Short mmCIF file of C-alpha atoms and ligand atoms in Angstrom, two decimals:
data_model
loop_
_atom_site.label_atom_id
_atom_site.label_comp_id
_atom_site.label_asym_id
_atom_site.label_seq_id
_atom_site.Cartn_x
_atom_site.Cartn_y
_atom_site.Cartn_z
CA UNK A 1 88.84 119.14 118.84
CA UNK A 2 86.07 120.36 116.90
CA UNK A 3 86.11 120.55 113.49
CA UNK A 4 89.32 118.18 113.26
CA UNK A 5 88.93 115.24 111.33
CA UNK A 6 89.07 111.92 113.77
CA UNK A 7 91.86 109.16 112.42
CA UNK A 8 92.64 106.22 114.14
CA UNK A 9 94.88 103.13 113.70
CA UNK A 10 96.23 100.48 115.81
CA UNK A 11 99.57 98.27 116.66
CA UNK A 12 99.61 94.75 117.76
CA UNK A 13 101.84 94.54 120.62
CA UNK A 14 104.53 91.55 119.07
CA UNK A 15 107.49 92.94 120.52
CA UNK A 16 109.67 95.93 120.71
CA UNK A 17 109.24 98.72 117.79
CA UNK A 18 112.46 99.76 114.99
CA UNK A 19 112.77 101.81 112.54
CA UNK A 20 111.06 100.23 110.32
CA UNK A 21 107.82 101.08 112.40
CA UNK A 22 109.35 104.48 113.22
CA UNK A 23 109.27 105.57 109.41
CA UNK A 24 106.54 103.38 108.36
CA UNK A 25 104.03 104.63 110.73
CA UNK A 26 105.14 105.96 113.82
CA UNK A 27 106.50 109.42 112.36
CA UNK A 28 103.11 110.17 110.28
CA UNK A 29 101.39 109.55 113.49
CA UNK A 30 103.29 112.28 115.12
CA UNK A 31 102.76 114.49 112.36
CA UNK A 32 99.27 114.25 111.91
CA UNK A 33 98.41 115.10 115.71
CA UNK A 34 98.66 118.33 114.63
CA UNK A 35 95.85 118.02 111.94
CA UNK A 36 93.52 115.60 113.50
CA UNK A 37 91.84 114.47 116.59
CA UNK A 38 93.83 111.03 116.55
CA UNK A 39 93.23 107.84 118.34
CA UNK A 40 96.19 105.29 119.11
CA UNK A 41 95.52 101.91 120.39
CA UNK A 42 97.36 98.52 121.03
CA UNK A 43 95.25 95.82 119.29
CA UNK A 44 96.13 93.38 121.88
CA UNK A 45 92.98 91.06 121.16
CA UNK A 46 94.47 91.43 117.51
CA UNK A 47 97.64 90.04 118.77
CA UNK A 48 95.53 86.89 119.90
CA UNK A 49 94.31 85.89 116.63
CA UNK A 50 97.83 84.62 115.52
CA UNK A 51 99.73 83.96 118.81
CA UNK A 52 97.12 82.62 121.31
CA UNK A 53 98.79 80.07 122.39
CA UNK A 54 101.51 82.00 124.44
CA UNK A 55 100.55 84.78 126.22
CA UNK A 56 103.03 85.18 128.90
CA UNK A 57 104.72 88.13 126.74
CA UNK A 58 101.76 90.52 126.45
CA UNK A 59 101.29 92.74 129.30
CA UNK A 60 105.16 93.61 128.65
CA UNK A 61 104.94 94.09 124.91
CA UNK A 62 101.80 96.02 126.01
CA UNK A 63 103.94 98.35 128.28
CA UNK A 64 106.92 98.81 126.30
CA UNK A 65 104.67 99.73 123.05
CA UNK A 66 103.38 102.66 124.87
CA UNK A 67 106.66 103.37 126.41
CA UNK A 68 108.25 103.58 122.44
CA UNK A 69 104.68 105.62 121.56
CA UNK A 70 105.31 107.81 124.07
CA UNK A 71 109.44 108.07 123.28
CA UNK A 72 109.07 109.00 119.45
CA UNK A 73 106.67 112.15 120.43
CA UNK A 74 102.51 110.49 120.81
CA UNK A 75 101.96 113.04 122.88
CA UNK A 76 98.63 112.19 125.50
CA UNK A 77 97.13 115.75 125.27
CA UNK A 78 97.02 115.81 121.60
CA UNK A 79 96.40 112.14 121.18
CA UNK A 80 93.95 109.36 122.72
CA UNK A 81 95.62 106.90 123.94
CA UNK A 82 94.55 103.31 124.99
CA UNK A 83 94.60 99.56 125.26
CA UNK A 84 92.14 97.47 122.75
CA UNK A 85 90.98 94.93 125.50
CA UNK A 86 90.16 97.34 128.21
CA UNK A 87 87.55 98.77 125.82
CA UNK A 88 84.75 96.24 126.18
CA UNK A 89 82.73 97.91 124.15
CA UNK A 90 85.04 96.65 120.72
CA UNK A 91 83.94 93.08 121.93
CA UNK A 92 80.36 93.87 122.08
CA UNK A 93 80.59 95.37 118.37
CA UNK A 94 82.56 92.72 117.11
CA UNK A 95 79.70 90.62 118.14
CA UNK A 96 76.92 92.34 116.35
CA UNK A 97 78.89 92.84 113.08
CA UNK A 98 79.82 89.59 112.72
CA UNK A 99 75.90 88.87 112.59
CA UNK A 100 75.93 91.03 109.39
CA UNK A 101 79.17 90.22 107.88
CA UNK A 102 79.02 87.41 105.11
CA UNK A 103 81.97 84.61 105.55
CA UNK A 104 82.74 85.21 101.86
CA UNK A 105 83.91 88.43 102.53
CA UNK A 106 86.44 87.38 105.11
CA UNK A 107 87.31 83.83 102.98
CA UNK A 108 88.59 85.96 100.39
CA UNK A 109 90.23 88.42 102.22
CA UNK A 110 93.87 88.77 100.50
CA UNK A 111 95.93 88.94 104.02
CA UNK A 112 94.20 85.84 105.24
CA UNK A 113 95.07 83.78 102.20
CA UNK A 114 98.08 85.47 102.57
CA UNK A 115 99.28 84.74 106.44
CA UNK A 116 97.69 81.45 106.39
CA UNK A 117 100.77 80.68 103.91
CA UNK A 118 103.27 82.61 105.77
CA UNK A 119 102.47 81.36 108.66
CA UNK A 120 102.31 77.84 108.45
CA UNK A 121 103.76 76.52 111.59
CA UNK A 122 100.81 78.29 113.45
CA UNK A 123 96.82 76.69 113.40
CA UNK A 124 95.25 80.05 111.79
CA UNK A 125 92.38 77.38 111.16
CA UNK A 126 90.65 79.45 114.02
CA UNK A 127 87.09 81.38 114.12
CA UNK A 128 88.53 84.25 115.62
CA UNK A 129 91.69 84.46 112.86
CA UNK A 130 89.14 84.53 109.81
CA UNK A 131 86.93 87.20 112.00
CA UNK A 132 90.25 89.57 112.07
CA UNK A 133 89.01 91.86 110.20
CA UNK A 134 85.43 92.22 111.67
CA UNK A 135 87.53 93.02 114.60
CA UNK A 136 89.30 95.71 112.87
CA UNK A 137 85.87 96.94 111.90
CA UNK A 138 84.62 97.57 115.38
CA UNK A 139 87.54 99.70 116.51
CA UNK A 140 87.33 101.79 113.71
CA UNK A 141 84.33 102.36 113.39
CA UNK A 142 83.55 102.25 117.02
CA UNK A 143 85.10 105.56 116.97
CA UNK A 144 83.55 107.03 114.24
CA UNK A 145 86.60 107.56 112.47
CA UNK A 146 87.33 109.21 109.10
CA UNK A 147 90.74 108.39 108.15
CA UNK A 148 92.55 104.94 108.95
CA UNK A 149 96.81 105.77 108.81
CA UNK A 150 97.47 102.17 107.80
CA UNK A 151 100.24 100.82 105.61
CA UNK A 152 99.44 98.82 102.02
CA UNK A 153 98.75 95.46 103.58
CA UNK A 154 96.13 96.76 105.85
CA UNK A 155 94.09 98.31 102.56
CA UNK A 156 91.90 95.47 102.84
CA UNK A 157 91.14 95.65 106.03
CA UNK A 158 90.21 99.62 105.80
CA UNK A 159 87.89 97.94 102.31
CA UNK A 160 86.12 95.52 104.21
CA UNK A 161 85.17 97.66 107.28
CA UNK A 162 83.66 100.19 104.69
CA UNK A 163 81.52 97.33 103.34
CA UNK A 164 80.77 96.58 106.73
CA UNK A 165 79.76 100.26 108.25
CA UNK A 166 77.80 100.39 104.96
CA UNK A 167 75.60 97.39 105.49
CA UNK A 168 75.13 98.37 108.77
CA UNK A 169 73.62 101.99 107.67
CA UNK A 170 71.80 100.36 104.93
CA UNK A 171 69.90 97.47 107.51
CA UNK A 172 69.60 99.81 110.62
CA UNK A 173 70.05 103.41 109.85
CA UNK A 174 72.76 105.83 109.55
CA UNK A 175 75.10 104.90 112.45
CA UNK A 176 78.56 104.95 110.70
CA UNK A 177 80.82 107.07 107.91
CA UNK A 178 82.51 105.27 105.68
CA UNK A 179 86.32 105.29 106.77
CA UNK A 180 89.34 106.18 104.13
CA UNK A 181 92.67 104.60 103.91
CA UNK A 182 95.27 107.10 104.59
CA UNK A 183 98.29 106.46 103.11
CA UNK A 184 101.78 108.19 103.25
CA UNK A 185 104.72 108.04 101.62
CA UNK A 186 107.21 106.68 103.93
CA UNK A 187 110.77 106.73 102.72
CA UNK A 188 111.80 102.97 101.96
CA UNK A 189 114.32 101.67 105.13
CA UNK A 190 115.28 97.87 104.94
CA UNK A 191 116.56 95.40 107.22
CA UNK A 192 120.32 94.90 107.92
CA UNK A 193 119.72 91.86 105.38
CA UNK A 194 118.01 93.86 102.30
CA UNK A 195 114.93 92.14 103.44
CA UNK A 196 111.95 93.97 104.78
CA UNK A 197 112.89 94.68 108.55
CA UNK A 198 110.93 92.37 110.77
CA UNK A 199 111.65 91.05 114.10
CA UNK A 200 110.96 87.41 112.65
CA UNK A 201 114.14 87.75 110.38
CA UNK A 202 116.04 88.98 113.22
CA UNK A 203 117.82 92.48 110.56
CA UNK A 204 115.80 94.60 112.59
CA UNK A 205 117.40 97.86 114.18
CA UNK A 206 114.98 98.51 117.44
CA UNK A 207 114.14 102.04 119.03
CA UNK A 208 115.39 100.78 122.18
CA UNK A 209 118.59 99.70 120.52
CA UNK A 210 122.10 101.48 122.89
CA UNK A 211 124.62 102.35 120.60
CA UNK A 212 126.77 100.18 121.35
CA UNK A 213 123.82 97.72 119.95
CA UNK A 214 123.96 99.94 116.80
CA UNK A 215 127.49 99.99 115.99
CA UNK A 216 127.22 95.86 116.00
CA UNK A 217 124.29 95.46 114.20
CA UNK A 218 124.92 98.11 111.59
CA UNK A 219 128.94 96.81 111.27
CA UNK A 220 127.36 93.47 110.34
CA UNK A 221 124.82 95.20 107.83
CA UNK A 222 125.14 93.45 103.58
CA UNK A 223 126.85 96.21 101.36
CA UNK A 224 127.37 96.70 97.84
CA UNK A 225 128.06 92.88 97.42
CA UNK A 226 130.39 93.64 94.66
CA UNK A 227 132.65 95.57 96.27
CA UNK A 228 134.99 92.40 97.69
CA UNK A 229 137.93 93.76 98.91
CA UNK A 230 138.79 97.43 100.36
CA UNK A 231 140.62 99.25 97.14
CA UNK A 232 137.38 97.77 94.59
CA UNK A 233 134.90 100.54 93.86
CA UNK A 234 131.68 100.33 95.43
CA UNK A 235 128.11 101.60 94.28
CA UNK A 236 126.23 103.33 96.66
CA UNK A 237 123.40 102.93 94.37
CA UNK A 238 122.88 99.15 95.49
CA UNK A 239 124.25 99.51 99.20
CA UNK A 240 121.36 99.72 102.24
CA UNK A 241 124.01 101.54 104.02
CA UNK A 242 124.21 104.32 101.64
CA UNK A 243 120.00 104.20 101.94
CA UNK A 244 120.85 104.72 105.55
CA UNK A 245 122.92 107.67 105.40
CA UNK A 246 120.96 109.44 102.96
CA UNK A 247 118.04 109.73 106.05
CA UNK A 248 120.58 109.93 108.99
CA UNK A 249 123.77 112.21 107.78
CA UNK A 250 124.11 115.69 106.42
CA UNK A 251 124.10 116.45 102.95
CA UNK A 252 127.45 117.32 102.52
CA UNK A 253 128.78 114.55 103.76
CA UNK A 254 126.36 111.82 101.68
CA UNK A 255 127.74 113.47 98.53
CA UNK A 256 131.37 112.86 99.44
CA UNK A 257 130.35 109.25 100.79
CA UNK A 258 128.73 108.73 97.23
CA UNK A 259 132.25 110.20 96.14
CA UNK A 260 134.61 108.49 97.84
CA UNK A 261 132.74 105.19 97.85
CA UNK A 262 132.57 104.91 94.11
CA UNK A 263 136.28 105.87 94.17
CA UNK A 264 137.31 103.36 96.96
CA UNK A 265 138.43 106.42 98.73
CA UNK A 266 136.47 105.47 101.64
CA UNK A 267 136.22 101.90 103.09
CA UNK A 268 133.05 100.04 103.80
CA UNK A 269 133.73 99.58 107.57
CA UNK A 270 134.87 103.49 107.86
CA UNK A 271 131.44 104.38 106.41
CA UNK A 272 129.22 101.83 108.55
CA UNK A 273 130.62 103.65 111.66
CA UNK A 274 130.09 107.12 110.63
CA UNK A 275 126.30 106.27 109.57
CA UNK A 276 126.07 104.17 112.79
CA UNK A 277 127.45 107.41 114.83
CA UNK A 278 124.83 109.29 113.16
CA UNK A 279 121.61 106.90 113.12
CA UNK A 280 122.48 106.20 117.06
CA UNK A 281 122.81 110.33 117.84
CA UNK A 282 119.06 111.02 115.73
CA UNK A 283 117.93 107.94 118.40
CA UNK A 284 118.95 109.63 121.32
CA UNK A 285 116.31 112.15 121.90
CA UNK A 286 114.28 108.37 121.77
CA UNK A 287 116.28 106.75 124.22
CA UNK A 288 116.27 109.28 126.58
CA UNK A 289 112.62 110.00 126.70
CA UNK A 290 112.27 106.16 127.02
CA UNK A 291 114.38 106.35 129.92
CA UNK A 292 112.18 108.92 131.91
CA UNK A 293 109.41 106.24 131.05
CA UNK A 294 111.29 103.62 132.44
CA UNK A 295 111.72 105.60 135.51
CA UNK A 296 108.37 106.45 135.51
CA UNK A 297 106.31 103.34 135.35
CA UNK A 298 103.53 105.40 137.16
CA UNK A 299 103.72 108.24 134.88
CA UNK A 300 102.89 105.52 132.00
CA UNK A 301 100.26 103.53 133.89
CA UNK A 302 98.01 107.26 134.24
CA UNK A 303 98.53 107.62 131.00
CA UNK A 304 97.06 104.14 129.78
CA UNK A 305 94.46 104.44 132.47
CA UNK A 306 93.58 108.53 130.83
CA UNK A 307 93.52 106.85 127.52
CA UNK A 308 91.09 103.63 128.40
CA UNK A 309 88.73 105.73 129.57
CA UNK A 310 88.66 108.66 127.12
CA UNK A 311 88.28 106.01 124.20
CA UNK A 312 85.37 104.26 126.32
CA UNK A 313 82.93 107.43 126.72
CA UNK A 314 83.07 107.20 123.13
CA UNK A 315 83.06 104.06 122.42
CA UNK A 316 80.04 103.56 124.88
CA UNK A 317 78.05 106.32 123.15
CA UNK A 318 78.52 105.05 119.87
CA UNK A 319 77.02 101.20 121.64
CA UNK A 320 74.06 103.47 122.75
CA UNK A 321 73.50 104.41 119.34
CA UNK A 322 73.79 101.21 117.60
CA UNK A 323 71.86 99.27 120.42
CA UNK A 324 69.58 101.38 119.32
CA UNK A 325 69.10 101.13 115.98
CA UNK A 326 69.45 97.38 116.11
CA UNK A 327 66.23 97.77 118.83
CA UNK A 328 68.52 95.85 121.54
N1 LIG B 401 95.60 94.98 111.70
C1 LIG B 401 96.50 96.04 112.06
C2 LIG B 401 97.95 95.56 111.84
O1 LIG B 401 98.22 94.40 111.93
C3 LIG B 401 96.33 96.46 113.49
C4 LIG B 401 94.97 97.00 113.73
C5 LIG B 401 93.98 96.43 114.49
C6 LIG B 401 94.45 98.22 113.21
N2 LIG B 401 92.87 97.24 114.48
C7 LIG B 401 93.13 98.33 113.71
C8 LIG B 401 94.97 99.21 112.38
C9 LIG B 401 92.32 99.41 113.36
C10 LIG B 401 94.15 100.27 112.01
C11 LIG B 401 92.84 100.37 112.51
O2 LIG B 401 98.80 96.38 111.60
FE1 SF4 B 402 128.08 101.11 100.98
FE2 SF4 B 402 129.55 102.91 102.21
FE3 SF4 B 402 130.61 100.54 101.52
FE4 SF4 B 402 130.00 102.32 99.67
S1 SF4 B 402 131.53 102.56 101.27
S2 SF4 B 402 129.54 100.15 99.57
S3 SF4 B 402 128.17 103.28 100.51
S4 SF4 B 402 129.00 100.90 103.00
#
C-alpha cells in the first residue's frame, strides 16, 4: 500500500446499478485498484439528504450495491470497502467543518441550484440538503485522499471540499491535502429512450437485468427514427442501438451491421436481438458472480463488516489529529 496514491469516491444507495453506472464509474474503479490504494463507500447518509422521508428501502439498496460492487470485480483485498453511516467518525467531521464553512459557499453551489429545480416535488428546503457537500468533505478528506473518481456533476463538490481542507490547514495547521478531481473518459451509453439512463426515467438497462429482461427492454429500445418501415435505409450514425453494438459486438460484425443497416439489408428487430444476445453474454460473468453473492449473504455481510472497520482505524486517526489541532 505504500507509496500508492489513496482515491476514494462514493455511491448513494437509490436503487439497483446499470450500465450506465457500470461505464460511468464502476469500470474505472476496477481499473484503478491496480494503481491506487482505493476506498469505496455507500453514502447512505448522502442518500438522506434528498429522500428522508422514506427509508424503508435502504438497508436493501445498501446490500444489493455491494452485491453489484462486488459482481463487476471491487475486489475486498485490493479495495476498502464500507458503509458511510457505520463510520461515525464522518458525522463528527461533518460537524466541525460546518463550523468553518461559509453558507455562501454552499448557497451557490451549482448542483444545489440545480436539484432544487429538478427536484421539485421533494422539500430540499432542509439544513442537511444545503450541508451536502460539507458532508462530502468529511469523507474525503477524512481519508486523506488524493484523487476523487467522480463524474462532471460532482466537480463542485471535489472544488468546495478543497476550499474546505484548505481553510482548515490555514486556521489549525496542516491536517489535510488538497484532493483532485479525477476524471475519465467513459464511453457515452444512453438510455433505451436517448435520454441519459436513470432509474427515474425508467430506459435504464440494470446489472441485475436476466436476459430474458434484456431482450424486452432492448427490443423496445428508439432507433434511427427515420427508418419507418423495414426495406427504408437506416443510419447507424443516429441509432443508440448501433452505440450499443459498437461496445458489446465484434468488429467484424459492427462493420457489416453499419453495412447492411444503411442498405436495409438487415432489419431493425434482427439487429436489436443480435446486440441484445451480445450485451446479455458480456453481463454474464456479472450475473453469475451476483449469484454466488446472493447465495452467500454471509460472505457479503464479512465483507461490509472488514470494510467498516478498516475505513474507521483511519478515519479515527485522522479525528485524533484534527481534535487536536482544533485543541478539542
Ligand atoms: N455526491 C456523490 C454522488 O451523488 C456521492 C458521494 C458522497 C461521494 N460522498 C462522496 C463521491 C465522496 C465522491 C466522494 O454521486
Ligand atoms: Fe439501428 Fe440496427 Fe436498426 Fe440500423 S438496423 S437503425 S443500426 S437498430
Amino acid at each position: 500500500m505504500t507509496g500508492k496514491k489513496r482515491i476514494l469516491s462514493g455511491m448513494r444507495p437509490t436503487g439497483p446499478l446499470h450500465l450506465g453506472n457500470l461505464h460511468g464509474a464502476l469500470n474505472n474503479w476496477v481499473r484503478m485498484q491496480n494503481e491506487y490504494d482505493c476506498f469505496f463507500f455507500i453514502a447512505d447518509w448522502h442518500a438522506l439528504t434528498s429522500d428522508y422521508e422514506n427509508t424503508n428501502a435502504i438497508p436493501e439498496y445498501i446490500k444489493n450495491m455491494m452485491i453489484d460492487w462486488l459482481s463487476v470485480g471491487l475486489l475486498p483485498d485490493k479495495s476498502t470497502l464500507f458503509v458511510q453511516s457505520q463510520v461515525k467518525e464522518h458525522a463528527e467531521l461533518f460537524l466541525l467543518l460546518s463550523m468553518i464553512t461559509p453558507v455562501p459557499w454552499l448557497e451557490r453551489n451549482p448542483t444545489y441550484k440545480d436539484q432544487i429545480v429538478q427536484l421539485a416535488n421533494k422539500d430540499l428546503s432542509t439544513f442537511g440538503f444545503l450541508g451536502y457537500p460539507v458532508l462530502q468533505a468529511a469523507d474525503i478528506i477524512i481519508y486523506k485522499a488524493n484523487g476523487v473518481p467522480v463524474g462532471i456533476d460532482q466537480v463542485p463538490h471535489v472544488e468546495i471540499t478543497r476550499e474546505i481542507a484548505r481553510r482548515f490547514n490555514y486556521m489549525y495547521g496542516d491536517v489535510f491535502p488538497e484532493p483532485e478531481a479525477i476524471l475519465t473518459e467513459t464511453p457515452k451509453i444512453l438510455g433505451t429512450d436517448r435520454r441519459k439512463m436513470s432509474k427515474s426515467y425508467q430506459n435504464a438497462i440494470y446489472l441485475s437485468d436476466s436476459e430474458d429482461t434484456i431482450q424486452k427492454t432492448v427490443s423496445g429500445m428508439i432507433t434511427d427514427p427515420g427508418r419507418a418501415r423495414k426495406n427504408d435505409p437506416g443510419n447507424p450514425d443516429i441509432c443508440n442501438v448501433f452505440e450499443f453494438h459498437k461496445l458489446y459486438t465484434n468488429k467484424e460484425d459492427v462493420s457489416r451491421f453499419n453495412k447492411e443497416c444503411r442498405t436495409a439489408e438487415i432489419g431493425c428487430v434482427d439487429c436489436k436481438k443480435m446486440m441484445a444476445k451480445n450485451l446479455s453474454n458480456a453481463l454474464l460473468p456479472i450475473r453469475e458472480k451476483r449469484a454466488h453473492f446472493e447465495l452467500n449473504p454471509d460472505l457479503v455481510e464479512d465483507i461490509i463488516r472488514e470494510g467498516n472497520s478498516k475505513a474507521r482505524k483511519i478515519a479515527s486517526q485522522t479525528m485524533d489529529q484534527v481534535r487536536s489541532a482544533m485543541n478539542i
